[in-house]
Amino acid sequence: MRTDTPQTIYRKDYNPPTYLVDTVELGFDLDPARTVVANRLTLRRNPAAGGRAIELHGEEIELVALRLNGKTLAGADYTLADNRLVIHEAPDDVVLEIESVCVPEQNTTLSGLYVSNGNFFTQCEAEGFRRITYFPDRPDVMAKYTVMLRADKARYPVLLSNGNLIQEGDLDDGRHYALWEDPFKKPSYLFALVAAKLVCQEETFRLADGRDALLQVWVEDGNLDKTDYAMQSLKHSIRWDEEKYGLELDLDRFMIVATSDFNMGAMENKGLNIFNTKFVLANPRVATDVDFQGIEAVVAHEYFHNWTGNRVTCRDWFQLSLKEGLTVFRDQEFTADMIGTDTGRAVTRIDQVRTLRQHQFPEDAGPMAHPVRPDSFVEINNFYTVTVYEKGAEVVRMYQTLFGVDGFRKGMDLYFERHDEQAVECDDFRRAMADANGRDLTQFERWYSQAGTPVLRFEGRWDETAHTYTLKLIQSCPPTPGQPQKLPFHIPVAVGLLDAAGNDMRLVVDSVDRGATAVLELTQAEQTFVFTDVKEQPVASVLRGFSAPVVLQGSYTDADLLHLFSHDSDPVNRWEAGQRLAMSRLLKLAGEAAAKGNSGASLNLDETFIEAMRKVLVDETLDPAFREQALLLPSEGMVAEQIDGVDPLAVHIARQFIRADIGARLRGELLAQYEANLTPGAYSPDAASAGKRALKNIALSYLNAAPDDESVALAQRQFDEADNMTDRAAALGALIASRVPEAADALDVFYQEFQGEALVVDKWFMMQAAAPTTDVAAVRALMRHPAFTLRNPNRARSLVAAFCMNNPVQFHAPDGSGYAFWAEQVIALDALNPQVASRLARAMDRWRRYAPALQEQMKAALQRVAGQGKLSNDVREVVTKALAN
Ligand code: TRP
Ligand code: ZN
């Protein structure tokens, strides 16, 4: 727990380090109660910085000894205060020897060196290395590491660190050692060690240049039946990066280690990726299709960091998106390529758009809004956000949209040619893209510096005598905290025009044939583009493929949307048209429900909409995966974002009404699709099978939104008979949603069967936490369940965060009980793990959007947390910003 007053750190204050580190030799005597760390570093004065003071960070560690060039330093030679160790005057070349002690078993923050299930793990990004030893813990200090690990051999038979294993052997007293050497310079945040009782699946893999690499996936004993998919994903990732970008694995050995106590998804430590078990362990019995997809994506993401993040790293943490946005883009493209088909690619793109809208747009419109490259922060851990990651990936994607796949590759090649083994800025990546493609990207910089989601409005006018179609594009961007005014962005707008038959017209702009889709470049606040030779009134398909992260507005009629929903050759916009049709109904019905005091009585859904849903449901020419996406309504959260003074109950009633109405009026079609999309035979997580299951299971969920004996029996049968978690969890979800008594029994059966599988127990908690039938009292009861603990992040998220974020009706209960619960849990979690607490704290971000009576209570809850004397910087920053903005 930090006790000093939170300091804001500004990007403009960047100063290069006074000393650079060439080598680091670390010696660990691992003991959960008292680990001794010996650190010997060679430093060299940085001529680019000036100054003779050596500045080291250190947090929650005890300094035991400090020697400079062989001489023990006297108290007057250095200052140790505020988590900083400053040596006042040093010569040009320095050998520093530091001995310190930490207590891993008491480290509940999961940052630094900690114990999980009796095993040692580290997490150093962003600023965890300073919790292990004194060091200039900043990413622009890159050094070569040699690591000696010593520990009890029986308790910790496996000793791992970055790079290559140089030596290992036995010591006295039942201890043993391992010596590791990382041949590459790296920043301290990529350091890792594991000392544990684990087992591994391993194999050698032939790299493109003919070398053999040893690949390992390390897990706890008993989990070797769940490592195949991670290993397979790793091999696919290695192959893909070789083929797509010419980037090879630069080590002889690559390790993945799973731990059940982890703050995030996974971590890209050089050669030793450490993972949340959620993104490693899978077999059909315990993991869903979505889990399999998550594993493939996260394994790829961490592997791709080896080049985009590790070989080329960030100068400072404001540049985080340099590695994260780029690496998310790379893992997105990998996922699309693994599916391979055009519609498969489109479905992954639709997933990305949904994530962006559901999570990033609200962030960009709320109190924590920040540019992709932030200008300031209090706690960097609060900036591992959907903006830095997902919007950052959209910004990278726009280069590819502007320059094509080949142009993008040229930019990547130049980036590595210029910056390998350097710590650089987002500007350096943009410059490489510009220079490789001979383009001026000065204005494009605004995507990095301006927060907020731009609004793009279009107006189209067909001239029936001139046969022209004039498309006017107008952009604006709402103010965000600290940025009242915005300048126009450079926006690639992919456009198509559909004729009356639904076919793409050929686009001619300035006498140039642009094919079926033209990427227009909007750089002004307002610009018009004229398409010539347009012989009939077209329907415009604007922002195809979601070519920029903006909110698109246009005066669509239902007829236009139905036309696009039936015919658009761009699957993303085809889906988008359906979402617009649904959103207009959701908003209308939510308004009506609210006006009728949320009785839900006499709501009505038009035949036009039902008919559109019917058509897409039964269209056998469309991929099942796409049909599922098209049938999935915008979430309650997305609807709430569109309403000022929102009443979450009205939104819930409206959405439930539509779901039930679809379930009732399309009963026959839903049953038929359920049958048609069964996947008999052995389970396979491939995209085609997963798509069928998704369509079948959304059909089941609609049927049970208006339950009758048949639909309940169908869900019960699927629950009883399915051999895979995707179908079992979907069936259980359908039973819970249908509110039938069978649900309670099924939940019991499920728990009994899977109580030994932590990740499935998380699902069990999560399904209950998010059910609209689960109120605060029920959540409190679940917290008393023997399997619940606040100390494990996955478990805490599965119940507490799932309730606060995914159960809007109960969380926003009019009596404020949900908010009181939130405040209580944020405070309790903060004492254990500030990073997890701070993410939960963000459940209140959008408090100003709610109905006045709710707003008042949300504000009171925020004030209650803010008024706590003992609060981490993490949570303090979030609640302070929420109250201020
Ligand atoms: N760099 C990791 C990734 O995106 C993110 C991460 C893992 C992280 N663990 C963390 C960030 C802990 C902050 C704190 O791949
Ligand atoms: Zn990452």
PDB file of C-alpha atoms and ligand atoms in Angstrom, residues 123 125-126 262-264 266-268 301-302 305 323-324 381 384 389 835, ligand 1:
ATOM      1  CA  GLN A 123       4.915 -10.377 -12.631  1.00  0.00           C
ATOM      2  CA  GLU A 125       5.014  -5.338 -15.970  1.00  0.00           C
ATOM      3  CA  ALA A 126       4.602  -2.528 -15.540  1.00  0.00           C
ATOM      4  CA  PHE A 262      -2.827 -13.757 -12.126  1.00  0.00           C
ATOM      5  CA  ASN A 263      -4.055 -10.189 -12.515  1.00  0.00           C
ATOM      6  CA  MET A 264      -4.419 -10.179 -16.292  1.00  0.00           C
ATOM      7  CA  ALA A 266      -0.894 -13.387 -19.679  1.00  0.00           C
ATOM      8  CA  MET A 267       2.557 -11.845 -19.802  1.00  0.00           C
ATOM      9  CA  GLU A 268       5.156 -11.843 -22.557  1.00  0.00           C
ATOM     10  CA  HIS A 301      -0.601 -12.326 -28.578  1.00  0.00           C
ATOM     11  CA  GLU A 302       2.134 -13.104 -26.068  1.00  0.00           C
ATOM     12  CA  HIS A 305       5.158  -9.630 -28.373  1.00  0.00           C
ATOM     13  CA  LYS A 323       3.414  -2.672 -28.311  1.00  0.00           C
ATOM     14  CA  GLU A 324      -0.145  -3.430 -27.215  1.00  0.00           C
ATOM     15  CA  ASN A 381      -1.698  -0.094 -14.195  1.00  0.00           C
ATOM     16  CA  TYR A 384      -3.919  -1.157 -19.572  1.00  0.00           C
ATOM     17  CA  TYR A 389      -5.298  -2.140 -26.548  1.00  0.00           C
ATOM     18  CA  GLN A 835      -5.055  -3.798  -9.600  1.00  0.00           C
TER      19      GLN A 835
HETATM   20  N1  TRP B   1       1.686  -7.164 -21.325  1.00  0.00           N
HETATM   21  C1  TRP B   1       0.584  -8.021 -20.967  1.00  0.00           C
HETATM   22  C2  TRP B   1      -0.153  -8.283 -22.265  1.00  0.00           C
HETATM   23  O1  TRP B   1      -0.929  -7.549 -22.717  1.00  0.00           O
HETATM   24  C3  TRP B   1      -0.351  -7.390 -19.986  1.00  0.00           C
HETATM   25  C4  TRP B   1      -0.139  -7.702 -18.554  1.00  0.00           C
HETATM   26  C5  TRP B   1      -0.014  -8.922 -18.015  1.00  0.00           C
HETATM   27  C6  TRP B   1      -0.108  -6.810 -17.477  1.00  0.00           C
HETATM   28  N2  TRP B   1       0.089  -8.816 -16.668  1.00  0.00           N
HETATM   29  C7  TRP B   1       0.015  -7.543 -16.307  1.00  0.00           C
HETATM   30  C8  TRP B   1      -0.199  -5.435 -17.381  1.00  0.00           C
HETATM   31  C9  TRP B   1       0.052  -6.948 -15.062  1.00  0.00           C
HETATM   32  C10 TRP B   1      -0.164  -4.836 -16.130  1.00  0.00           C
HETATM   33  C11 TRP B   1      -0.034  -5.581 -14.984  1.00  0.00           C
HETATM   34  O2  TRP B   1       0.111  -9.193 -22.942  1.00  0.00           O
END
